[in-house]
PDB file of C-alpha atoms in Angstrom:
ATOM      1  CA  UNK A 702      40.630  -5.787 -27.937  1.00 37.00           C
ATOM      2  CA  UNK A 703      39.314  -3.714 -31.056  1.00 39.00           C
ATOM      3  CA  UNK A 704      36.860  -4.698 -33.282  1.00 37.00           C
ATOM      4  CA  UNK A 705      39.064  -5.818 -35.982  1.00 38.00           C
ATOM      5  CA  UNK A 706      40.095  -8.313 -33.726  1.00 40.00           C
ATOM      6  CA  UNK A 707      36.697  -9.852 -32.328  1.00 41.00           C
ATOM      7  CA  UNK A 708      35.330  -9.772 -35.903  1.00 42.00           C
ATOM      8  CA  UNK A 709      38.256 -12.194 -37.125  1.00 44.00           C
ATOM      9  CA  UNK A 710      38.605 -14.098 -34.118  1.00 48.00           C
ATOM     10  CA  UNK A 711      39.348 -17.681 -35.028  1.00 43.00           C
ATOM     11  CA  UNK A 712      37.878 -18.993 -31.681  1.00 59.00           C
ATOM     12  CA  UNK A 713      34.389 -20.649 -32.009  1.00 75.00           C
ATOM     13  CA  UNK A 714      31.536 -18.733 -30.679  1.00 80.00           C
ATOM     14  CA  UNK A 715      31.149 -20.779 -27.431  1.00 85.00           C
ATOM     15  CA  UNK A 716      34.984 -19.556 -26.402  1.00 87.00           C
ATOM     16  CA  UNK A 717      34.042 -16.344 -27.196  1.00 83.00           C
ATOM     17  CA  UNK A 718      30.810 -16.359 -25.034  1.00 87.00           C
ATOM     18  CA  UNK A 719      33.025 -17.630 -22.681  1.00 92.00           C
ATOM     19  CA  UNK A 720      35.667 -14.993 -22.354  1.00 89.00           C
ATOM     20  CA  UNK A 721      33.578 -12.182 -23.504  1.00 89.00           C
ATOM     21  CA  UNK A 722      30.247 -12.774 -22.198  1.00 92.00           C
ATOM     22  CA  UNK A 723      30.368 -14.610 -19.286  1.00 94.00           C
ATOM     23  CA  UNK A 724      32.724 -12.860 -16.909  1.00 95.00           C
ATOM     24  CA  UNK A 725      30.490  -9.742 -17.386  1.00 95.00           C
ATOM     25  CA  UNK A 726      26.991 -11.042 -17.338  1.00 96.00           C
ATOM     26  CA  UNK A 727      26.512 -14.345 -16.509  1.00 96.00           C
ATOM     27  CA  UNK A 728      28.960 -15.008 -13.276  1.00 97.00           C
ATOM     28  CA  UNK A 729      27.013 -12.266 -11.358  1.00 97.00           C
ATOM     29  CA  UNK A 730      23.215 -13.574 -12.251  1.00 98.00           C
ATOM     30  CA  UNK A 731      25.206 -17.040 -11.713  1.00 98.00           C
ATOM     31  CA  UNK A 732      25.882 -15.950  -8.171  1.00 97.00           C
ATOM     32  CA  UNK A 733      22.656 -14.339  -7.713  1.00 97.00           C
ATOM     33  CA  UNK A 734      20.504 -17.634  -8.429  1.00 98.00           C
ATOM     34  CA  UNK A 735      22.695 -19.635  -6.028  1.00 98.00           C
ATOM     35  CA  UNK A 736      22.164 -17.093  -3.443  1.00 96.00           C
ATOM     36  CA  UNK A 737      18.510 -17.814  -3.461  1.00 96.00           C
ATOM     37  CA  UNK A 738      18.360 -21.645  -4.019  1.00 97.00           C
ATOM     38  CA  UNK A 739      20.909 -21.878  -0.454  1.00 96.00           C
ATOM     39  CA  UNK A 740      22.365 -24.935  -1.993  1.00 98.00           C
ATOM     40  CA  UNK A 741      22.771 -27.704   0.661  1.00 97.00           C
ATOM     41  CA  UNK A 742      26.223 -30.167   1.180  1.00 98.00           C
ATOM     42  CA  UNK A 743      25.212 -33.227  -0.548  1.00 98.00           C
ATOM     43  CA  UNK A 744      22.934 -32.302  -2.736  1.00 98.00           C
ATOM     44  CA  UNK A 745      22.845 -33.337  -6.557  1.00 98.00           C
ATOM     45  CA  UNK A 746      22.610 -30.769  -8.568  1.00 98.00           C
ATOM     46  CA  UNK A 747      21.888 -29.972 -12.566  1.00 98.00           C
ATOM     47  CA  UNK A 748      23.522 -27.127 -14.651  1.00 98.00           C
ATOM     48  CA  UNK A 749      20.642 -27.118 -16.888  1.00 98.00           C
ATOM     49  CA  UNK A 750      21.442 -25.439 -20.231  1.00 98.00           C
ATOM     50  CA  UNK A 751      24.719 -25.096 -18.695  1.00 98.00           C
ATOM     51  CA  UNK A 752      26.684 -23.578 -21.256  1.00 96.00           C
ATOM     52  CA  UNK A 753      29.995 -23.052 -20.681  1.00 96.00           C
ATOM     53  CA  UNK A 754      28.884 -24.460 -17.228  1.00 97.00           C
ATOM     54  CA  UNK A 755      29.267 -20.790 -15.132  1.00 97.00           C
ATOM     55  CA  UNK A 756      27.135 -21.821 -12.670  1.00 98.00           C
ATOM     56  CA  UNK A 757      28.392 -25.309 -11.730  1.00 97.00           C
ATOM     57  CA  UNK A 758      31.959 -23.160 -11.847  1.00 97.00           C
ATOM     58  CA  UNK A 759      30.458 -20.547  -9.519  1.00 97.00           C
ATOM     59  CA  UNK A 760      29.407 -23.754  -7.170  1.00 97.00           C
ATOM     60  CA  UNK A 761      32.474 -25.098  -6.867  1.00 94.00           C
ATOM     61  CA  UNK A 762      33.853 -21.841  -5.403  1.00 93.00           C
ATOM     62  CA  UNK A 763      31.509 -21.824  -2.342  1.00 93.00           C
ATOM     63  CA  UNK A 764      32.332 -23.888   0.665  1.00 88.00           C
ATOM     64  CA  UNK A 765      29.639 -26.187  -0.495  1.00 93.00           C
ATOM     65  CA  UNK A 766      30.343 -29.910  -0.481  1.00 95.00           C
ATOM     66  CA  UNK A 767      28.177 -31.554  -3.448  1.00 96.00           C
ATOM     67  CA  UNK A 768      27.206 -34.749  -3.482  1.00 97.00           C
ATOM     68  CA  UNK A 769      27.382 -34.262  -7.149  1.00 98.00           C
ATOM     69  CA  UNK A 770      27.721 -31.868  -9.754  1.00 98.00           C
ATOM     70  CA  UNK A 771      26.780 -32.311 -13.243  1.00 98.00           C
ATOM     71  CA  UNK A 772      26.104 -30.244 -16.736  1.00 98.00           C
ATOM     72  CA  UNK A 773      24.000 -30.432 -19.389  1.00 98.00           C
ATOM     73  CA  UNK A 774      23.622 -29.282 -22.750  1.00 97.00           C
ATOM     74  CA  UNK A 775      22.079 -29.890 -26.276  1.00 96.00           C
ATOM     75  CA  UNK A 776      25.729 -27.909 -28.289  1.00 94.00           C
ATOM     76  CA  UNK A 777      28.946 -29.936 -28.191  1.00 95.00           C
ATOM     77  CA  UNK A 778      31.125 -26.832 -28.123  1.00 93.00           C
ATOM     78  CA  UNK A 779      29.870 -25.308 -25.315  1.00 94.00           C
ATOM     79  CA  UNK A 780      30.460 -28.615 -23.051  1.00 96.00           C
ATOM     80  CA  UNK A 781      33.722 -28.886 -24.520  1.00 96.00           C
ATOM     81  CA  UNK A 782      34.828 -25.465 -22.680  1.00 96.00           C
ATOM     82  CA  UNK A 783      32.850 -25.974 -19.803  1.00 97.00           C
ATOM     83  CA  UNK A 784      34.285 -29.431 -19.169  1.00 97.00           C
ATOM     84  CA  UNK A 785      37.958 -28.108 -19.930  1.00 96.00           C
ATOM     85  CA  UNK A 786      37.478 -24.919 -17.670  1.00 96.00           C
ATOM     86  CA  UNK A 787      36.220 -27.447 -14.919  1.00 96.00           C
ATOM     87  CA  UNK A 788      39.426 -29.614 -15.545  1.00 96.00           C
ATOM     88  CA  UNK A 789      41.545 -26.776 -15.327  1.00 95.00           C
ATOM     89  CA  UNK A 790      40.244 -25.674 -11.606  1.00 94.00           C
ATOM     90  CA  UNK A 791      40.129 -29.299 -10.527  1.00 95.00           C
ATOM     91  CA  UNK A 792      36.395 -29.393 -10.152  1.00 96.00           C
ATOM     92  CA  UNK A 793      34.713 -32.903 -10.482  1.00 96.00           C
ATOM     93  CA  UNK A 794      31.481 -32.421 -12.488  1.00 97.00           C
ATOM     94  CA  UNK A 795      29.983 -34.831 -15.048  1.00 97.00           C
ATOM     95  CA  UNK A 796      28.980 -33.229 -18.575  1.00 98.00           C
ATOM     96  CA  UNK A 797      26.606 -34.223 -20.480  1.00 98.00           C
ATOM     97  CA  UNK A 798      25.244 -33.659 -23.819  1.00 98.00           C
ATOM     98  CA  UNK A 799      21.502 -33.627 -24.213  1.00 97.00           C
ATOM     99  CA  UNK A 800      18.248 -31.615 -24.811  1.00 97.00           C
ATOM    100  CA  UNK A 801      16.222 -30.354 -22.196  1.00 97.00           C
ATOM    101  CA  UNK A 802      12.972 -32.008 -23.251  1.00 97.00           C
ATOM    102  CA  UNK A 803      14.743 -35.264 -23.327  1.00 97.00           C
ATOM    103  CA  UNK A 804      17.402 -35.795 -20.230  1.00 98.00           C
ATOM    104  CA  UNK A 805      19.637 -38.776 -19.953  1.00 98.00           C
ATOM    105  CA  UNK A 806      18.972 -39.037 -16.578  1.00 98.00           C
ATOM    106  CA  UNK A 807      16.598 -41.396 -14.061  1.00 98.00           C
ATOM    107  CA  UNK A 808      13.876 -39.805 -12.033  1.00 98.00           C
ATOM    108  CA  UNK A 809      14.595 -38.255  -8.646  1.00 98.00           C
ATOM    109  CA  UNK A 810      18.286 -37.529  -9.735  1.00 98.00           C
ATOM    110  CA  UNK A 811      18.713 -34.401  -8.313  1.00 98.00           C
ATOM    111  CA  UNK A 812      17.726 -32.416  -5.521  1.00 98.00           C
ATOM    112  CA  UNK A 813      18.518 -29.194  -6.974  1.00 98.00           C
ATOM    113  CA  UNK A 814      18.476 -27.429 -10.936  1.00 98.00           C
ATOM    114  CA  UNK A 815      19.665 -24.134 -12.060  1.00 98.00           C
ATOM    115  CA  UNK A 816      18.792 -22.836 -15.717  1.00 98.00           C
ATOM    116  CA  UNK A 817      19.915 -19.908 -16.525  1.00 97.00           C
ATOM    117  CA  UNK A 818      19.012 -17.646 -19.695  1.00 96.00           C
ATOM    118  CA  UNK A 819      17.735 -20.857 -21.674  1.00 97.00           C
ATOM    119  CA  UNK A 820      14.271 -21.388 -21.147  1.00 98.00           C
ATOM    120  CA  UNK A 821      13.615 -18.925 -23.974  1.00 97.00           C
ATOM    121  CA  UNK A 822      15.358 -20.492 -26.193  1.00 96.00           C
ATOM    122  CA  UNK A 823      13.663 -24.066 -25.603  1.00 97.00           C
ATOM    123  CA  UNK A 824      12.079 -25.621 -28.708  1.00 96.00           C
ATOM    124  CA  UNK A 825       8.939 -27.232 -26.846  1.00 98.00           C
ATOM    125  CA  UNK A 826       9.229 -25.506 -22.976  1.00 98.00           C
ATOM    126  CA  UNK A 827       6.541 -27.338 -21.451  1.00 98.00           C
ATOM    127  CA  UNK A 828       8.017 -30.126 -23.177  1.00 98.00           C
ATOM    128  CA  UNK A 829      11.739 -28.986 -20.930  1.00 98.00           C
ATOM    129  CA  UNK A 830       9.869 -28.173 -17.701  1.00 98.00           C
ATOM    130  CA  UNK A 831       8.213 -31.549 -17.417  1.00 98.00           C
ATOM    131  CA  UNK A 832      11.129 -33.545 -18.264  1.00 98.00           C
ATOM    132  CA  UNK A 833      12.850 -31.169 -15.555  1.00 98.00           C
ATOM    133  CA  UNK A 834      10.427 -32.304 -13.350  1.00 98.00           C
ATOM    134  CA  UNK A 835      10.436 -35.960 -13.549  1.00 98.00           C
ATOM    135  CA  UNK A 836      14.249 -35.541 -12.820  1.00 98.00           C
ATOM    136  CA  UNK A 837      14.034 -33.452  -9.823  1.00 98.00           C
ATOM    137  CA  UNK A 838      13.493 -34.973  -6.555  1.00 98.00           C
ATOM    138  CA  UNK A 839       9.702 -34.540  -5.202  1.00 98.00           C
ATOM    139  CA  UNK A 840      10.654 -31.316  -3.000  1.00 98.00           C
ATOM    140  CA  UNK A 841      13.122 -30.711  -4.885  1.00 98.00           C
ATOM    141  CA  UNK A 842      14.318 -26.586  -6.038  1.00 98.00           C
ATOM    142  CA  UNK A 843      14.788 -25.094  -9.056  1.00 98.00           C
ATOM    143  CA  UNK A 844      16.149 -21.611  -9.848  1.00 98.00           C
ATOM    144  CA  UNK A 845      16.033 -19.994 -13.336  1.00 98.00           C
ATOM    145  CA  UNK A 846      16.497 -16.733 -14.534  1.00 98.00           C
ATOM    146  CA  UNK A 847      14.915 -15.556 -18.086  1.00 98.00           C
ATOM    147  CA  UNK A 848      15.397 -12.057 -19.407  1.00 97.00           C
ATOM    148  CA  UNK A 849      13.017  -9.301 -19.888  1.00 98.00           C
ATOM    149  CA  UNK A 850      12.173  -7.277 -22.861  1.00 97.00           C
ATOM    150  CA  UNK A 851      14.161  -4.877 -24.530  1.00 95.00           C
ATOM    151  CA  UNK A 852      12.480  -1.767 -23.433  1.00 95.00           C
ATOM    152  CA  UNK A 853      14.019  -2.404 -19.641  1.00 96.00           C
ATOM    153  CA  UNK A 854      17.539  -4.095 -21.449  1.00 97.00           C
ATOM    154  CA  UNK A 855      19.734  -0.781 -22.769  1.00 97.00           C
ATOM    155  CA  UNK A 856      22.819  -3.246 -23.450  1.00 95.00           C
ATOM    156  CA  UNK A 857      20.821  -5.552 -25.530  1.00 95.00           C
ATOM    157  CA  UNK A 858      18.557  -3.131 -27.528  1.00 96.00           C
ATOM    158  CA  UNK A 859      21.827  -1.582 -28.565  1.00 95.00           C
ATOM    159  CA  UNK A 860      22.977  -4.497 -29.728  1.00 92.00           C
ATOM    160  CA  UNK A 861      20.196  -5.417 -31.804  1.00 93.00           C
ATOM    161  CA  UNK A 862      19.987  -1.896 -33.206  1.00 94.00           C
ATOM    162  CA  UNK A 863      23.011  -2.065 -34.819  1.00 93.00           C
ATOM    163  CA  UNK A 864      22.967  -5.490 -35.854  1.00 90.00           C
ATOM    164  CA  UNK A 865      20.393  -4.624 -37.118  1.00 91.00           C
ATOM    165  CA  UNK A 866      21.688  -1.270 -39.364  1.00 92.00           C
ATOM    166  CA  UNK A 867      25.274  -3.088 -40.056  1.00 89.00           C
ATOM    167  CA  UNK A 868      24.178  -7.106 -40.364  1.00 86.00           C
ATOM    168  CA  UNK A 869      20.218  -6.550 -41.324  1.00 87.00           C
ATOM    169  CA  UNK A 870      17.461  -7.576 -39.423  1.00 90.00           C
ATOM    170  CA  UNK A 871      17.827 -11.469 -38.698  1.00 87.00           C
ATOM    171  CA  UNK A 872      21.385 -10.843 -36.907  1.00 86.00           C
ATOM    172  CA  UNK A 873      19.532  -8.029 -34.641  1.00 89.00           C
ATOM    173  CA  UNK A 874      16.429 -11.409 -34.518  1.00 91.00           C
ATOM    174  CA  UNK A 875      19.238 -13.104 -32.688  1.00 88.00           C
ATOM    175  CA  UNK A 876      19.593 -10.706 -29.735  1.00 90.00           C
ATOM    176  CA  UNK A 877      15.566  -9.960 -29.799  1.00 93.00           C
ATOM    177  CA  UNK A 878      15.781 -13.979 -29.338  1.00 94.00           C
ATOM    178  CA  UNK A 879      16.961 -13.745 -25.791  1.00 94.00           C
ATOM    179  CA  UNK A 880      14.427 -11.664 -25.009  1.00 96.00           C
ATOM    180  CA  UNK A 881      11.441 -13.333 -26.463  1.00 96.00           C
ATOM    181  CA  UNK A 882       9.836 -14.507 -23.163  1.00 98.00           C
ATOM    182  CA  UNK A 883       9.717 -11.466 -20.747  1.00 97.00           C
ATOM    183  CA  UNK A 884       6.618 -11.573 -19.091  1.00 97.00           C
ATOM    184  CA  UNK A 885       6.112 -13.102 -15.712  1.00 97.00           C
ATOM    185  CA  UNK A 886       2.496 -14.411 -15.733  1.00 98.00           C
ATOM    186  CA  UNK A 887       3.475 -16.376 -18.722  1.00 98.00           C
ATOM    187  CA  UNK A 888       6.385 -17.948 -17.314  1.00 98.00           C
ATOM    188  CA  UNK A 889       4.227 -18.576 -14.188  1.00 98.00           C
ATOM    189  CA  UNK A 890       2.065 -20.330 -16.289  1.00 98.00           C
ATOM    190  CA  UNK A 891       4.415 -22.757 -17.959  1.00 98.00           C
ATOM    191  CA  UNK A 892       5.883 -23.883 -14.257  1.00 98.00           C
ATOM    192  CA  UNK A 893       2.614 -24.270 -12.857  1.00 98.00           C
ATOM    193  CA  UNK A 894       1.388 -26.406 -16.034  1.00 98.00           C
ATOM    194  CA  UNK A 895       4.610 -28.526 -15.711  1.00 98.00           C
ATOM    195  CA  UNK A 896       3.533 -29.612 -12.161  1.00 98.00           C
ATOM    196  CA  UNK A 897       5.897 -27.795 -10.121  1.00 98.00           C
ATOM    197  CA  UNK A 898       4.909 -25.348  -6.536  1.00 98.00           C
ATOM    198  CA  UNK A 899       5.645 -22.635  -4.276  1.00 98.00           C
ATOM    199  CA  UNK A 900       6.482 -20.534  -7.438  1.00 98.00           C
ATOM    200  CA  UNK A 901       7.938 -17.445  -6.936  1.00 98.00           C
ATOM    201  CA  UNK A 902       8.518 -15.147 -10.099  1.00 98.00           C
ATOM    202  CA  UNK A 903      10.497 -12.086  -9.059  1.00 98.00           C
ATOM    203  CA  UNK A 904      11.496  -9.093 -11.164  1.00 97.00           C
ATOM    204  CA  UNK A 905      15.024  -8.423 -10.750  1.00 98.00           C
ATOM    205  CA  UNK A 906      17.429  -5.661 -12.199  1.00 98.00           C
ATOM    206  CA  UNK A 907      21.600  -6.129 -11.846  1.00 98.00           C
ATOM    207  CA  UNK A 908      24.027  -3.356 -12.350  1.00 98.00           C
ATOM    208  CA  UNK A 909      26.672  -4.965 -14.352  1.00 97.00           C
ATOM    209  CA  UNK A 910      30.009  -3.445 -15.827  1.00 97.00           C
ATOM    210  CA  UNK A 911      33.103  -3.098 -17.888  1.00 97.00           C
ATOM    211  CA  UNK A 912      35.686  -0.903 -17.238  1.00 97.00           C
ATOM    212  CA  UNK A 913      36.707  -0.695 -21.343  1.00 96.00           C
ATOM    213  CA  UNK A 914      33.538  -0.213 -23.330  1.00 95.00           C
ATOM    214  CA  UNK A 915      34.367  -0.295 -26.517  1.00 93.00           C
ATOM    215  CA  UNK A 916      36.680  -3.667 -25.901  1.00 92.00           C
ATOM    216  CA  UNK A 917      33.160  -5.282 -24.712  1.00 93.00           C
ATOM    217  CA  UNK A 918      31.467  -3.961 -27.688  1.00 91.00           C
ATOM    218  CA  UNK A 919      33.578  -5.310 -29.808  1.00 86.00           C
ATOM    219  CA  UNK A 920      33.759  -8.966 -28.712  1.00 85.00           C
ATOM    220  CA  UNK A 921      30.423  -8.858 -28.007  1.00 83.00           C
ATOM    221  CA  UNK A 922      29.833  -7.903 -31.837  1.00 78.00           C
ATOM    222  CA  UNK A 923      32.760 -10.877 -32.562  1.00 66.00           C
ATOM    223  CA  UNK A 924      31.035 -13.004 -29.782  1.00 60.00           C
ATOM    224  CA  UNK A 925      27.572 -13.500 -31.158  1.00 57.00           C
ATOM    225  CA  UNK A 926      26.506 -15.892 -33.827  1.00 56.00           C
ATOM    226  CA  UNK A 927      26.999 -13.102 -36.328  1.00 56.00           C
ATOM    227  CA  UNK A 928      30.540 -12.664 -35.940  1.00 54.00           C
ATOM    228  CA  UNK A 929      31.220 -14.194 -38.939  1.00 58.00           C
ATOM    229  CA  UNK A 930      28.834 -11.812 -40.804  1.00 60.00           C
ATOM    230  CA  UNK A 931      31.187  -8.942 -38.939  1.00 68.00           C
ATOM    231  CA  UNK A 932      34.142 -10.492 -40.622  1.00 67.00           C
ATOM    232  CA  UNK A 933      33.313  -9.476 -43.910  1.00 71.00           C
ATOM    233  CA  UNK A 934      32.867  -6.263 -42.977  1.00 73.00           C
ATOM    234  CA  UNK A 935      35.908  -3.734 -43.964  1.00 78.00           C
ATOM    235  CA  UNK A 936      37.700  -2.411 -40.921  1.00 80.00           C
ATOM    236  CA  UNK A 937      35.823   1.119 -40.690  1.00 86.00           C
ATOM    237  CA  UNK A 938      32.406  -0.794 -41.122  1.00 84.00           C
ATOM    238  CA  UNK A 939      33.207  -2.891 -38.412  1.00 83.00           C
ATOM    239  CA  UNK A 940      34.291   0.405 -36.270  1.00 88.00           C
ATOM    240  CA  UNK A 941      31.234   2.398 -37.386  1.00 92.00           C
ATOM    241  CA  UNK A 942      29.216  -0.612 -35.734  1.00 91.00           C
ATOM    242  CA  UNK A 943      30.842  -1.101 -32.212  1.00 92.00           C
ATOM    243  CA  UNK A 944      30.297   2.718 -32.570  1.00 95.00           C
ATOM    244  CA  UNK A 945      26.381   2.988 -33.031  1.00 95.00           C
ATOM    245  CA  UNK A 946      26.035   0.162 -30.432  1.00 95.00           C
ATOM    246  CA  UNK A 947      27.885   2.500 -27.710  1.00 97.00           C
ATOM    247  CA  UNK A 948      25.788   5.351 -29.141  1.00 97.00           C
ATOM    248  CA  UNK A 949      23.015   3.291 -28.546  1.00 97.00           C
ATOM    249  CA  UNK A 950      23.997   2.926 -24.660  1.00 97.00           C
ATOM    250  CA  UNK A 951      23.453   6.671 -23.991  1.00 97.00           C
ATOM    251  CA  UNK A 952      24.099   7.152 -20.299  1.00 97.00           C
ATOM    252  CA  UNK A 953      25.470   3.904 -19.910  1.00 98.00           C
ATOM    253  CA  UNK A 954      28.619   4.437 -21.577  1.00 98.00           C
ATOM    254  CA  UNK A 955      30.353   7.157 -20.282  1.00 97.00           C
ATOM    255  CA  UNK A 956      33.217   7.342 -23.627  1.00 96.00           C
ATOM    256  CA  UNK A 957      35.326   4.648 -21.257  1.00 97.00           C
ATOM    257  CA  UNK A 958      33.439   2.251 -19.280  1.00 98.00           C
ATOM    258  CA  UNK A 959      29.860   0.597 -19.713  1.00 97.00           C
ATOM    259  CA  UNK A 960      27.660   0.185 -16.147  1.00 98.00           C
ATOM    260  CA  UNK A 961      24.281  -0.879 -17.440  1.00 97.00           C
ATOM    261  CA  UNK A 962      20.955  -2.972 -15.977  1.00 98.00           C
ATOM    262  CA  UNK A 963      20.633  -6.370 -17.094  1.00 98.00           C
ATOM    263  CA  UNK A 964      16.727  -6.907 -16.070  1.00 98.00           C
ATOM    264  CA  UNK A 965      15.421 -10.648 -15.590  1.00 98.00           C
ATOM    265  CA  UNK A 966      12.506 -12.566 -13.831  1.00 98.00           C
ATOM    266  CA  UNK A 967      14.161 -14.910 -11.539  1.00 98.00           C
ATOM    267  CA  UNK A 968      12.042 -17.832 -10.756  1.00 98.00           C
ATOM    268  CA  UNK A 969      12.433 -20.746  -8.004  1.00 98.00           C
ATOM    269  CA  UNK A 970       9.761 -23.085  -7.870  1.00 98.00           C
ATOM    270  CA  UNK A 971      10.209 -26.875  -5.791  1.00 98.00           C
ATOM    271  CA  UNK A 972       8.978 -30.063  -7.781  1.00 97.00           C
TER     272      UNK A 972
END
């Protein structure tokens, strides 16, 4: 991939995120979460701001036996590739398309919820966390995962620096966006004000990796909302770009492959 290419992509963004993004950093926090919610045969369980639905994907590869599996999500386009990537590996999940403060479901549904990298980006979260709540079966788990600031996030402070230098500052807003709830007391505070117990909010750094740097940078560049914004860039802007983002990276690109920390609070709590 080169940048000329991820800047004039004609996918949509959430096919992008979804070959670009997600096999890099959001299978392995995917993987983490289920490690620590021990997912039971039988259980129900919600993909909560699921995306491109990675984590009810990452499910379906365990030897678990669900008693159900379903997805949820406010944008069309990301269902749309999580419910034809679930086709396509024969998994039987149910999709759905709604807001998190307002869930299409009846009370008690499920006895288990994942949410990864979305509470941050909820509209109203105590709004999300209660509604998440009424859903979830009393004693129910959930598991979420919610980045930390830039200071501790190399990959994504690059990114925003040269968004933005290249784009200007509301394209570098959009990566300082996923980072806008970082600290753990906070988050704390929002579960325990929901109604939820036994909440556990745990620091955790992941080594992640690509082997081709510079064809990451690139459709990362391509793969955020400002890839259209790239497109109109000439060829050598576009270069100059992917450029001062692996600049930005210092040790962590080493002129061929990335290996950076991708720093979250993970967070299980039981309703």
């Amino acid at each position: 991939m080169n940048p000329q290419a991820a800047a004039g992509d004609p996918r949509n963004f959430a096919e992008r995120y979804e070959t670009v993004l997600v096999p890099v950093i959001f299978e392995p926090w995917a993987r983490g979460l289920i490690r620590r919610a021990k997912p039971q045969d039988g259980e129900h369980i919600l993909d909560l701001a699921c995306g491109t639905g990675v984590v009810t994907r990452q499910l379906a590869q365990t030897a678990l036996a669900a008693g159900s599996l379903t997805g949820a999500d406010f944008n069309g386009d990301m269902l749309e590739v999580a419910r034809n990537s679930a086709e396509n590996a024969g998994i039987d999940a149910q999709w759905v398309e709604a807001s998190a403060d307002d869930l299409p479901f009846p009370d008690d549904r499920f006895d288990l919820a994942f949410c990864q990298q979305a509470l941050q980006f909820f509209p109203d979260r105590p709004a999300a966390l209660r509604e998440l709540l009424r859903v979830v079966k009393p004693g129910g788990r959930v598991a979420f995962c919610v980045q930390r600031e830039l200071s501790c996030n190399p990959l994504l402070r690059a990114q925003a620096n040269a968004l933005d230098k290249h784009v200007g500052p509301q394209a570098g807003d959009a990566v300082r966006a996923i980072c806008s709830l970082p600290d753990g007391e906070t988050i704390r505070a929002l579960f325990e004000e929901a109604g939820f117990t036994e909440i556990d909010v745990e620091d955790v750094s992941l080594e992640l990796h690509h082997p081709n740097g510079r064809a990451f940078a690139a459709g990362a560049m391509g793969g955020m909302h400002t890839g259209d914004k790239l497109s109109r860039m000439s060829d050598a802007q576009r270069r100059q770009c992917v450029d001062d983002f692996l600049t930005g990276l210092g040790d962590c690109f080493d002129g061929t492959a990335i290996r950076f920390p991708h720093v979250s609070n993970v967070i299980t709590a039981r309703a």
